[in-house]
């Protein structure tokens, strides 16, 4: 049993280190920091349990209880943040003091390993069930089947902890290192599920990173296309324009002559509105009308 606990600690420790490296490379992804801390707490609980006897029993028991109970709100908080459902209220972090106090009572007042284990299982099962329910209820519409896999793993963890809590409750002579098939089954299943949950969460975060990068790339391409379209509509006139000194028409490359308004309109976004300036106005009016218009203006 001690070897199994050390193996579990090594696996959880490797997972927490992997997540820490991933977190450093992908900062800012919701929930990942909480999951990394929770995984580290699980690794510490396995290690402290395996070292019981090599270190004082009280230190081992207290360390295991604190680590396990601290990991529970971290996993719940990480799940909430990952799903974009806010963050876990600080009160839930403080509520772990209730089962911790009960565990300490069954350590220092009445030394009962079965009672302590049952309390830890009773506190863990609702937390895992809440994580599974959140993943099912708030599953993102664009997510893959990995969310369902993660919810199923949390569901199995809920069943495993619940069954173990019932199994150890009131069992006389129970010890953490009791050699029994049920013990090996639970810890073996715990290692497999913890490994699966952590890997699935890493894959989900990687999937989200890839989706975000894809969306950013698509948005960038759309912006580039918009800029290119805008630039294609912007036409500028430059160079020497061959213009008639009399009629002011401009000679095209094919030798034809085009009115200056048409020439400019076709090569820019300018539009023309026609009128008559004071100097040209008399040319289009009769002499009497022009004199009357001038007298009116004076």
Tab-separated table of C-alpha atoms in Angstrom:
chain	number	residue	atom	x	y	z
A	1	UNK	CA	0.000	0.000	0.000
A	2	UNK	CA	2.837	2.385	0.829
A	3	UNK	CA	4.375	1.745	-2.601
A	4	UNK	CA	1.030	2.497	-4.247
A	5	UNK	CA	0.763	5.767	-2.320
A	6	UNK	CA	4.294	6.764	-3.332
A	7	UNK	CA	3.476	5.936	-6.943
A	8	UNK	CA	0.305	8.037	-6.700
A	9	UNK	CA	2.310	10.922	-5.245
A	10	UNK	CA	4.857	10.671	-8.058
A	11	UNK	CA	2.157	10.659	-10.754
A	12	UNK	CA	0.300	13.600	-9.213
A	13	UNK	CA	3.549	15.479	-8.697
A	14	UNK	CA	4.549	14.981	-12.333
A	15	UNK	CA	1.112	16.200	-13.402
A	16	UNK	CA	1.319	19.301	-11.229
A	17	UNK	CA	4.777	20.144	-12.611
A	18	UNK	CA	3.524	19.655	-16.163
A	19	UNK	CA	0.575	21.937	-15.464
A	20	UNK	CA	2.845	24.533	-13.875
A	21	UNK	CA	5.036	24.613	-17.003
A	22	UNK	CA	1.915	24.815	-19.187
A	23	UNK	CA	0.526	27.597	-17.007
A	24	UNK	CA	3.725	29.625	-17.343
A	25	UNK	CA	3.549	29.350	-21.131
A	26	UNK	CA	-0.202	30.080	-21.312
A	27	UNK	CA	-0.933	32.661	-18.662
A	28	UNK	CA	-4.396	34.054	-18.245
A	29	UNK	CA	-6.438	30.949	-19.118
A	30	UNK	CA	-9.345	30.775	-16.711
A	31	UNK	CA	-9.274	28.056	-14.081
A	32	UNK	CA	-5.893	26.563	-14.922
A	33	UNK	CA	-4.028	28.104	-11.982
A	34	UNK	CA	-6.616	26.707	-9.538
A	35	UNK	CA	-6.415	23.243	-11.098
A	36	UNK	CA	-2.631	23.307	-10.930
A	37	UNK	CA	-2.730	24.194	-7.230
A	38	UNK	CA	-5.364	21.511	-6.577
A	39	UNK	CA	-3.255	18.869	-8.317
A	40	UNK	CA	-0.249	19.890	-6.217
A	41	UNK	CA	-2.376	19.483	-3.068
A	42	UNK	CA	-3.394	15.965	-4.135
A	43	UNK	CA	0.244	15.059	-4.742
A	44	UNK	CA	1.166	16.385	-1.275
A	45	UNK	CA	-1.623	14.348	0.357
A	46	UNK	CA	-0.403	11.100	-1.235
A	47	UNK	CA	3.192	11.832	-0.252
A	48	UNK	CA	2.345	12.714	3.348
A	49	UNK	CA	0.234	9.569	3.641
A	50	UNK	CA	3.053	7.396	2.262
A	51	UNK	CA	5.559	8.922	4.709
A	52	UNK	CA	3.401	8.150	7.747
A	53	UNK	CA	5.681	6.449	10.227
A	54	UNK	CA	8.766	8.029	8.733
A	55	UNK	CA	7.424	11.370	9.928
A	56	UNK	CA	5.274	11.894	13.048
A	57	UNK	CA	1.805	10.411	12.625
A	58	UNK	CA	0.084	13.600	13.733
A	59	UNK	CA	2.007	15.655	11.153
A	60	UNK	CA	1.133	13.157	8.435
A	61	UNK	CA	-2.570	13.049	9.326
A	62	UNK	CA	-2.940	16.811	9.654
A	63	UNK	CA	-1.034	17.372	6.400
A	64	UNK	CA	-3.170	14.846	4.499
A	65	UNK	CA	-6.420	16.323	5.808
A	66	UNK	CA	-5.397	19.896	5.034
A	67	UNK	CA	-4.125	19.010	1.551
A	68	UNK	CA	-7.223	17.015	0.571
A	69	UNK	CA	-9.684	19.596	1.895
A	70	UNK	CA	-7.744	22.472	0.310
A	71	UNK	CA	-7.804	20.754	-3.081
A	72	UNK	CA	-11.615	20.502	-3.143
A	73	UNK	CA	-12.500	24.225	-3.457
A	74	UNK	CA	-9.575	24.707	-5.832
A	75	UNK	CA	-11.009	22.137	-8.263
A	76	UNK	CA	-14.508	23.634	-7.934
A	77	UNK	CA	-13.173	27.161	-8.427
A	78	UNK	CA	-11.127	26.097	-11.441
A	79	UNK	CA	-14.166	24.446	-13.023
A	80	UNK	CA	-16.299	27.559	-12.497
A	81	UNK	CA	-13.665	29.847	-13.995
A	82	UNK	CA	-13.037	27.544	-16.941
A	83	UNK	CA	-16.750	27.504	-17.790
A	84	UNK	CA	-16.981	31.278	-17.483
A	85	UNK	CA	-19.439	30.990	-14.593
A	86	UNK	CA	-17.608	33.379	-12.289
A	87	UNK	CA	-15.431	32.329	-9.410
A	88	UNK	CA	-15.996	30.425	-6.195
A	89	UNK	CA	-16.906	32.632	-3.272
A	90	UNK	CA	-14.266	32.844	-0.555
A	91	UNK	CA	-16.749	31.487	1.958
A	92	UNK	CA	-16.440	28.041	0.369
A	93	UNK	CA	-12.696	28.117	0.980
A	94	UNK	CA	-13.373	28.877	4.623
A	95	UNK	CA	-16.006	26.152	4.957
A	96	UNK	CA	-13.336	23.450	4.682
A	97	UNK	CA	-12.525	24.351	8.288
A	98	UNK	CA	-15.670	22.450	9.341
A	99	UNK	CA	-14.607	18.966	8.152
A	100	UNK	CA	-11.012	19.782	9.120
A	101	UNK	CA	-12.091	20.480	12.688
A	102	UNK	CA	-13.983	17.193	12.759
A	103	UNK	CA	-10.919	15.320	11.468
A	104	UNK	CA	-8.707	16.923	14.103
A	105	UNK	CA	-11.212	15.901	16.775
A	106	UNK	CA	-10.967	12.280	15.632
A	107	UNK	CA	-7.186	12.579	15.745
A	108	UNK	CA	-6.451	14.261	19.065
A	109	UNK	CA	-9.605	13.575	21.104
A	110	UNK	CA	-10.579	10.169	19.699
A	111	UNK	CA	-8.027	8.535	17.438
A	112	UNK	CA	-10.309	7.014	14.813
A	113	UNK	CA	-8.844	6.590	11.323
A	114	UNK	CA	-12.119	5.280	9.904
A	115	UNK	CA	-14.022	8.356	11.080
A	116	UNK	CA	-11.434	10.704	9.603
A	117	UNK	CA	-11.479	8.883	6.296
A	118	UNK	CA	-15.292	8.884	6.189
A	119	UNK	CA	-15.320	12.647	6.838
A	120	UNK	CA	-12.863	13.284	4.016
A	121	UNK	CA	-14.912	11.131	1.637
A	122	UNK	CA	-18.138	12.851	2.721
A	123	UNK	CA	-16.585	16.247	1.975
A	124	UNK	CA	-15.073	15.141	-1.353
A	125	UNK	CA	-18.105	13.463	-2.931
A	126	UNK	CA	-20.345	16.596	-3.071
A	127	UNK	CA	-17.502	18.671	-4.506
A	128	UNK	CA	-16.835	16.185	-7.317
A	129	UNK	CA	-20.575	15.886	-7.949
A	130	UNK	CA	-20.853	19.685	-8.192
A	131	UNK	CA	-18.006	19.794	-10.730
A	132	UNK	CA	-19.702	17.118	-12.843
A	133	UNK	CA	-23.053	18.943	-12.657
A	134	UNK	CA	-21.448	22.257	-13.652
A	135	UNK	CA	-19.752	20.689	-16.663
A	136	UNK	CA	-23.060	19.186	-17.825
A	137	UNK	CA	-25.238	22.232	-17.128
A	138	UNK	CA	-22.867	24.929	-18.416
A	139	UNK	CA	-21.178	23.056	-21.214
A	140	UNK	CA	-20.087	25.539	-23.913
A	141	UNK	CA	-22.031	25.128	-27.148
A	142	UNK	CA	-18.831	24.950	-29.219
A	143	UNK	CA	-16.979	22.516	-26.943
A	144	UNK	CA	-15.893	19.032	-27.922
A	145	UNK	CA	-16.770	15.724	-26.304
A	146	UNK	CA	-13.891	16.221	-23.864
A	147	UNK	CA	-16.250	18.154	-21.585
A	148	UNK	CA	-18.519	15.095	-21.397
A	149	UNK	CA	-15.504	12.888	-20.674
A	150	UNK	CA	-14.409	15.207	-17.868
A	151	UNK	CA	-17.899	15.258	-16.367
A	152	UNK	CA	-18.040	11.441	-16.495
A	153	UNK	CA	-14.680	11.178	-14.723
A	154	UNK	CA	-15.884	13.489	-11.972
A	155	UNK	CA	-19.023	11.385	-11.719
A	156	UNK	CA	-16.957	8.217	-11.263
A	157	UNK	CA	-14.860	9.969	-8.634
A	158	UNK	CA	-18.056	10.940	-6.816
A	159	UNK	CA	-19.216	7.325	-6.759
A	160	UNK	CA	-15.794	6.032	-5.683
A	161	UNK	CA	-15.449	8.456	-2.779
A	162	UNK	CA	-19.041	7.904	-1.698
A	163	UNK	CA	-18.675	4.127	-1.697
A	164	UNK	CA	-15.384	4.302	0.215
A	165	UNK	CA	-16.927	6.618	2.794
A	166	UNK	CA	-19.744	4.137	3.404
A	167	UNK	CA	-17.295	1.224	3.433
A	168	UNK	CA	-14.965	2.683	6.088
A	169	UNK	CA	-17.654	4.247	8.285
A	170	UNK	CA	-17.740	2.491	11.640
A	171	UNK	CA	-15.198	-0.104	10.538
A	172	UNK	CA	-13.192	-1.129	13.605
A	173	UNK	CA	-9.457	-1.569	13.268
A	174	UNK	CA	-9.339	0.286	9.963
A	175	UNK	CA	-5.917	1.581	8.974
A	176	UNK	CA	-4.710	3.499	5.949
A	177	UNK	CA	-2.228	0.743	5.154
A	178	UNK	CA	-4.709	-2.092	5.536
A	179	UNK	CA	-4.002	-4.689	2.887
A	180	UNK	CA	-7.372	-5.290	1.278
A	181	UNK	CA	-8.680	-5.445	-2.309
A	182	UNK	CA	-10.994	-2.506	-1.589
A	183	UNK	CA	-8.053	-0.321	-0.581
A	184	UNK	CA	-6.035	-1.214	-3.664
A	185	UNK	CA	-9.079	-0.743	-5.887
A	186	UNK	CA	-9.851	2.705	-4.507
A	187	UNK	CA	-6.305	4.081	-4.661
A	188	UNK	CA	-5.669	2.517	-8.057
A	189	UNK	CA	-8.910	3.997	-9.380
A	190	UNK	CA	-8.058	7.341	-7.779
A	191	UNK	CA	-4.723	7.481	-9.589
A	192	UNK	CA	-6.317	6.581	-12.940
A	193	UNK	CA	-9.172	9.079	-12.541
A	194	UNK	CA	-6.917	11.847	-11.283
A	195	UNK	CA	-4.581	11.257	-14.205
A	196	UNK	CA	-7.489	11.228	-16.634
A	197	UNK	CA	-9.100	14.361	-15.188
A	198	UNK	CA	-5.846	16.319	-15.296
A	199	UNK	CA	-4.966	15.264	-18.848
A	200	UNK	CA	-8.509	15.999	-20.027
A	201	UNK	CA	-8.384	19.463	-18.483
A	202	UNK	CA	-5.016	20.133	-20.171
A	203	UNK	CA	-6.486	18.999	-23.507
A	204	UNK	CA	-9.544	21.205	-23.003
A	205	UNK	CA	-7.364	24.208	-22.247
A	206	UNK	CA	-5.183	23.458	-25.285
A	207	UNK	CA	-8.330	23.143	-27.381
A	208	UNK	CA	-9.516	26.518	-26.127
A	209	UNK	CA	-6.125	28.100	-26.862
A	210	UNK	CA	-6.226	26.692	-30.404
A	211	UNK	CA	-9.780	27.974	-30.918
A	212	UNK	CA	-8.835	31.429	-29.658
A	213	UNK	CA	-5.807	31.551	-31.942
A	214	UNK	CA	-7.955	30.427	-34.870
A	215	UNK	CA	-10.554	33.092	-34.129
A	216	UNK	CA	-7.849	35.752	-33.814
A	217	UNK	CA	-6.291	34.631	-37.114
A	218	UNK	CA	-9.678	34.704	-38.864
A	219	UNK	CA	-10.367	38.186	-37.485
A	220	UNK	CA	-6.945	39.363	-38.628
A	221	UNK	CA	-7.560	37.991	-42.124
A	222	UNK	CA	-10.940	39.739	-42.240
A	223	UNK	CA	-9.329	43.028	-41.213
A	224	UNK	CA	-6.620	42.619	-43.862
A	225	UNK	CA	-9.278	41.948	-46.522
A	226	UNK	CA	-11.195	45.046	-45.416
A	227	UNK	CA	-8.048	47.161	-45.627
A	228	UNK	CA	-7.183	45.756	-49.045
A	229	UNK	CA	-10.712	46.465	-50.269
A	230	UNK	CA	-10.503	49.997	-48.924
A	231	UNK	CA	-7.128	50.556	-50.545
A	232	UNK	CA	-8.387	49.232	-53.877
A	233	UNK	CA	-11.142	51.856	-53.821
A	234	UNK	CA	-8.720	54.679	-53.187
A	235	UNK	CA	-7.488	56.050	-56.527
A	236	UNK	CA	-4.966	58.830	-56.803
A	237	UNK	CA	-4.046	61.111	-59.681
A	238	UNK	CA	-0.360	61.653	-60.251
A	239	UNK	CA	2.064	62.582	-62.984
A	240	UNK	CA	1.558	64.948	-65.956
A	241	UNK	CA	-1.978	65.254	-67.278
A	242	UNK	CA	-2.265	66.258	-70.967
A	243	UNK	CA	-5.110	68.796	-70.850
A	244	UNK	CA	-6.465	70.974	-73.609
A	245	UNK	CA	-5.714	74.648	-72.987
A	246	UNK	CA	-9.028	75.628	-74.499
A	247	UNK	CA	-11.752	73.106	-73.639
A	248	UNK	CA	-9.906	71.637	-70.649
A	249	UNK	CA	-10.500	68.054	-71.755
A	250	UNK	CA	-7.838	65.489	-70.875
A	251	UNK	CA	-6.263	63.111	-73.347
A	252	UNK	CA	-6.585	59.396	-72.488
A	253	UNK	CA	-3.885	56.806	-73.166
A	254	UNK	CA	-5.776	55.591	-76.245
A	255	UNK	CA	-5.770	59.123	-77.696
A	256	UNK	CA	-9.383	59.998	-76.905
A	257	UNK	CA	-10.305	63.162	-75.039
A	258	UNK	CA	-12.423	63.094	-71.865
A	259	UNK	CA	-14.070	65.853	-69.919
A	260	UNK	CA	-12.089	66.714	-66.833
A	261	UNK	CA	-15.060	65.898	-64.552
A	262	UNK	CA	-15.380	62.400	-65.985
A	263	UNK	CA	-11.636	61.847	-65.889
A	264	UNK	CA	-11.309	62.810	-62.218
A	265	UNK	CA	-14.488	60.939	-61.162
A	266	UNK	CA	-13.233	57.690	-62.711
A	267	UNK	CA	-9.899	57.926	-60.945
A	268	UNK	CA	-10.913	59.157	-57.511
A	269	UNK	CA	-13.798	59.320	-55.083
A	270	UNK	CA	-14.528	62.955	-55.944
A	271	UNK	CA	-17.915	64.081	-57.250
A	272	UNK	CA	-18.817	67.308	-58.976
A	273	UNK	CA	-21.677	69.739	-58.557
A	274	UNK	CA	-22.043	72.289	-61.319
A	275	UNK	CA	-22.716	76.007	-61.017
A	276	UNK	CA	-21.630	79.343	-62.530
A	277	UNK	CA	-19.050	81.660	-61.107
A	278	UNK	CA	-19.680	85.442	-61.182
A	279	UNK	CA	-17.303	85.900	-64.135
A	280	UNK	CA	-19.001	83.257	-66.275
A	281	UNK	CA	-22.546	84.019	-65.297
A	282	UNK	CA	-23.023	86.955	-67.778
A	283	UNK	CA	-22.115	84.698	-70.694
A	284	UNK	CA	-25.270	82.677	-70.149
A	285	UNK	CA	-27.671	85.555	-69.430
A	286	UNK	CA	-29.091	88.298	-71.651
A	287	UNK	CA	-27.465	91.742	-71.220
A	288	UNK	CA	-30.592	93.164	-69.542
A	289	UNK	CA	-30.861	90.245	-67.135
A	290	UNK	CA	-27.196	90.460	-66.345
A	291	UNK	CA	-27.457	94.231	-65.612
A	292	UNK	CA	-30.509	93.653	-63.455
A	293	UNK	CA	-28.759	90.909	-61.564
A	294	UNK	CA	-25.722	93.107	-60.991
A	295	UNK	CA	-27.862	96.016	-59.783
A	296	UNK	CA	-29.677	93.681	-57.426
A	297	UNK	CA	-26.447	92.418	-56.012
A	298	UNK	CA	-25.213	95.972	-55.386
